[in-house]
Each structure stands twice: as C-alpha cells, then as structure tokens.
Short mmCIF file of C-alpha atoms in Angstrom, two decimals:
data_model
loop_
_atom_site.label_atom_id
_atom_site.label_comp_id
_atom_site.label_asym_id
_atom_site.label_seq_id
_atom_site.Cartn_x
_atom_site.Cartn_y
_atom_site.Cartn_z
CA LEU A 1409 -2.05 18.53 -8.45
CA GLU A 1410 -2.30 20.40 -11.72
CA ARG A 1411 -5.02 18.03 -12.96
CA ILE A 1412 -6.95 18.03 -9.68
CA PRO A 1413 -6.24 21.37 -7.99
CA ASN A 1414 -7.95 20.63 -4.66
CA ALA A 1415 -6.15 17.32 -4.15
CA GLU A 1416 -3.81 16.72 -1.24
CA MET A 1417 -1.03 14.17 -1.03
CA HIS A 1418 -0.11 12.74 2.36
CA PHE A 1419 3.09 10.72 2.65
CA TYR A 1420 3.58 8.30 5.54
CA GLY A 1421 6.66 6.30 6.38
CA ALA A 1422 10.36 6.82 6.10
CA ALA A 1423 12.46 6.21 3.02
CA GLU A 1424 14.83 3.29 3.24
CA LYS A 1425 18.47 4.20 2.72
CA LYS A 1426 18.45 2.61 -0.74
CA ASN A 1427 15.48 4.83 -1.76
CA GLU A 1428 16.76 8.10 -0.27
CA TRP A 1429 17.45 9.42 -3.78
CA TYR A 1430 13.80 8.85 -4.67
CA LEU A 1431 12.60 10.78 -1.63
CA GLN A 1432 14.81 13.68 -2.68
CA GLN A 1433 13.18 13.65 -6.13
CA VAL A 1434 9.70 13.64 -4.57
CA LEU A 1435 10.63 16.55 -2.29
CA ALA A 1436 12.05 18.52 -5.20
CA ALA A 1437 8.97 17.85 -7.32
CA ALA A 1438 6.66 18.93 -4.46
CA GLY A 1439 8.44 22.28 -4.17
CA ASP A 1440 6.23 25.04 -2.79
CA GLU A 1441 3.29 22.66 -2.35
CA VAL A 1442 4.82 21.12 0.80
CA GLY A 1443 2.60 22.16 3.69
CA ARG A 1444 -0.17 23.35 1.37
CA HIS A 1445 -1.16 20.35 -0.72
CA VAL A 1446 1.68 17.93 0.00
CA PHE A 1447 2.26 16.65 3.53
CA PHE A 1448 5.03 14.43 4.88
CA HIS A 1449 4.08 12.67 8.12
CA GLY A 1450 7.10 10.38 8.50
CA ALA A 1451 6.86 7.06 10.32
CA ASP A 1452 3.48 6.77 12.04
CA PHE A 1453 2.45 3.50 13.65
CA GLU A 1454 -1.14 4.77 13.78
CA ALA A 1455 -1.27 5.50 10.04
CA ILE A 1456 -3.82 2.71 9.49
CA ASN A 1457 -6.30 4.76 11.52
CA HIS A 1458 -5.99 7.61 9.02
CA LEU A 1459 -6.53 5.47 5.91
CA PRO A 1460 -10.35 5.76 5.80
CA LEU A 1461 -9.93 9.55 5.43
CA TYR A 1462 -8.24 9.21 2.03
CA ASP A 1463 -9.46 8.49 -1.50
CA LEU A 1464 -6.61 6.27 -2.67
CA TYR A 1465 -3.34 4.75 -1.54
CA VAL A 1466 -0.04 4.74 -3.42
CA VAL A 1467 3.13 2.87 -2.50
CA LEU A 1468 6.09 4.89 -3.73
CA GLY A 1469 9.53 3.46 -4.27
CA HIS A 1470 11.08 0.70 -6.26
CA TYR A 1471 11.10 -3.03 -5.58
CA GLN A 1472 8.74 -2.85 -2.62
CA GLY A 1473 7.52 -6.44 -2.84
CA CYS A 1474 4.24 -6.74 -0.95
CA PRO A 1475 4.40 -4.22 1.89
CA ASN A 1476 2.15 -4.68 4.92
CA ALA A 1477 1.06 -1.05 4.58
CA LEU A 1478 -0.37 -1.85 1.14
CA LEU A 1479 -2.34 -4.78 2.57
CA GLU A 1480 -3.63 -2.54 5.36
CA ALA A 1481 -4.84 0.03 2.81
CA MET A 1482 -6.49 -2.66 0.73
CA VAL A 1483 -8.25 -4.27 3.69
CA VAL A 1484 -9.97 -0.96 4.54
CA GLY A 1485 -11.16 -0.77 0.92
CA LEU A 1486 -8.85 1.94 -0.41
CA PRO A 1487 -8.13 1.66 -4.12
CA SER A 1488 -4.38 1.16 -4.19
CA ILE A 1489 -1.49 1.64 -6.59
CA LEU A 1490 1.84 -0.12 -6.11
CA LEU A 1491 4.45 1.82 -8.05
CA GLN A 1492 7.21 -0.43 -9.30
CA THR A 1493 8.53 0.79 -12.60
CA CYS A 1494 5.96 3.17 -14.06
CA SER A 1495 6.85 6.69 -15.02
CA PRO A 1496 5.64 9.71 -13.02
CA GLU A 1497 3.24 10.47 -15.90
CA GLU A 1498 1.74 6.96 -15.75
CA LEU A 1499 1.37 7.27 -11.99
CA CYS A 1500 -0.37 10.65 -12.38
CA ASP A 1501 -2.71 9.14 -14.99
CA ALA A 1502 -3.62 6.28 -12.64
CA MET A 1503 -4.16 8.62 -9.70
CA ALA A 1504 -6.27 11.03 -11.76
CA ARG A 1505 -8.45 8.16 -12.98
CA LEU A 1506 -9.06 6.87 -9.46
CA ILE A 1507 -9.90 10.32 -8.15
CA SER A 1508 -12.17 11.27 -11.07
CA ASP A 1509 -13.85 7.87 -11.64
CA ARG A 1510 -15.24 7.09 -8.18
CA VAL A 1511 -17.28 4.11 -9.42
CA PHE A 1512 -14.14 2.45 -10.75
CA ALA A 1513 -12.19 3.41 -7.60
CA GLU A 1514 -14.85 1.91 -5.31
CA ARG A 1515 -14.95 -1.28 -7.39
CA LEU A 1516 -11.15 -1.54 -7.21
CA GLY A 1517 -11.22 -0.88 -3.45
CA ARG A 1518 -13.83 -3.61 -2.87
CA ALA A 1519 -11.88 -6.08 -5.01
CA GLY A 1520 -8.68 -5.31 -3.10
CA ARG A 1521 -10.41 -5.82 0.24
CA GLU A 1522 -11.91 -9.13 -0.87
CA HIS A 1523 -8.51 -10.25 -2.16
CA VAL A 1524 -6.70 -9.48 1.09
CA LEU A 1525 -9.42 -11.03 3.26
CA GLY A 1526 -9.40 -14.16 1.11
CA VAL A 1527 -5.72 -14.71 0.44
CA PHE A 1528 -4.38 -13.49 3.77
CA SER A 1529 -7.09 -14.84 6.10
CA MET A 1530 -5.90 -16.65 9.21
CA ASP A 1531 -7.30 -19.95 7.87
CA ASN A 1532 -5.50 -19.60 4.52
CA MET A 1533 -2.23 -18.52 6.10
CA THR A 1534 -2.36 -21.39 8.62
CA ARG A 1535 -3.13 -23.90 5.86
CA ARG A 1536 -0.23 -22.59 3.77
CA TYR A 1537 2.19 -22.76 6.69
CA MET A 1538 1.02 -26.28 7.50
CA ASN A 1539 1.55 -27.32 3.85
CA LEU A 1540 5.00 -25.77 3.87
CA LEU A 1541 5.94 -27.37 7.16
CA SER A 1542 4.66 -30.77 6.04
CA GLN A 1543 7.30 -30.65 3.30
CA GLN A 1544 10.06 -30.05 5.85
CA THR A 1545 11.79 -32.48 8.17
CA VAL A 1546 9.89 -31.27 11.26
CA PRO A 1547 6.92 -33.57 11.94
CA VAL A 1548 3.62 -31.79 11.28
CA ARG A 1549 2.00 -33.10 14.48
CA VAL A 1550 4.69 -31.29 16.51
CA MET A 1551 3.91 -28.06 14.66
CA GLU A 1552 0.14 -28.61 15.04
CA ALA A 1553 0.63 -29.01 18.79
CA ALA A 1554 2.68 -25.82 18.91
CA LEU A 1555 0.04 -23.89 16.98
CA ALA A 1556 -2.76 -25.22 19.19
CA ALA A 1557 -0.98 -24.12 22.38
#
C-alpha cells in the first residue's frame, strides 16, 4: 500500500488450521488499514463473480498446490501470483509490477486464461482420465460406458 497508495486488498476464503499463524501475521501487518484499504470477506462461494472487478489475484499461504480458486482467477484473465516461499518483499515487488505495468499484467492474464482453458478443458481432462484408467485393472470400455451415460 505504501508503493501504490490508492490500492485495495480484498481477501476471500478462510485460513486452514495449519495456516492460522499466517493469517495472524497478515492481520497484524494490515493494522489500521483493515476496513480502509484492506478487506477480509471470509468464505464466499460467489467470489468468482467478483474476480473481474480486480486487477490481480494472489494466493496467500504455504504449500497450496493448485487451488481451484487460482484456476478460476486465471480463467477470467486475472494476472495471478501463487505465493509459495517468496518473502513479503518479493510478493510486494511482484504485485507492484503487475499493478504498474498493465501491458505485462494483461499479457500474463491472457496467458493464464489460455493455459487453464487448454490444460483443464473437458476434452483434455477426459482424455487424461481415460489414459489413467486404461492403466488400471478396470476395463476401459466399462468406464467409457459409465462416462457416456
């Protein structure tokens, strides 16, 4: 917020028990900005509808894997950052770049959308499941019949 004074940060979701300590650090760091420039919305099953209103998406926490929320942000074209092990300073640098370099941010958002639509398309996912199942003991034709039903 110091680098981009008019910025707002909106947090969606609930912290898992194992990441509760991290939430406490975020709250402490937000301090007086909570309710002014920093907003905590909690769990919101309609959060995907709010995504087009924002400039970028950040997944906070450690060892998140590939969260569905990240894929949802990418599919609407939001430039996204998945925080795994970077420092708060590195995260701030990445966020400041995406907010200040809109051409780069839009290019990253488009690339993310194309990636999700390509890798996670229904056809690709079905093909991958069929390949996986063909390596198992269950006959593929039984699974094909189940999928066709």
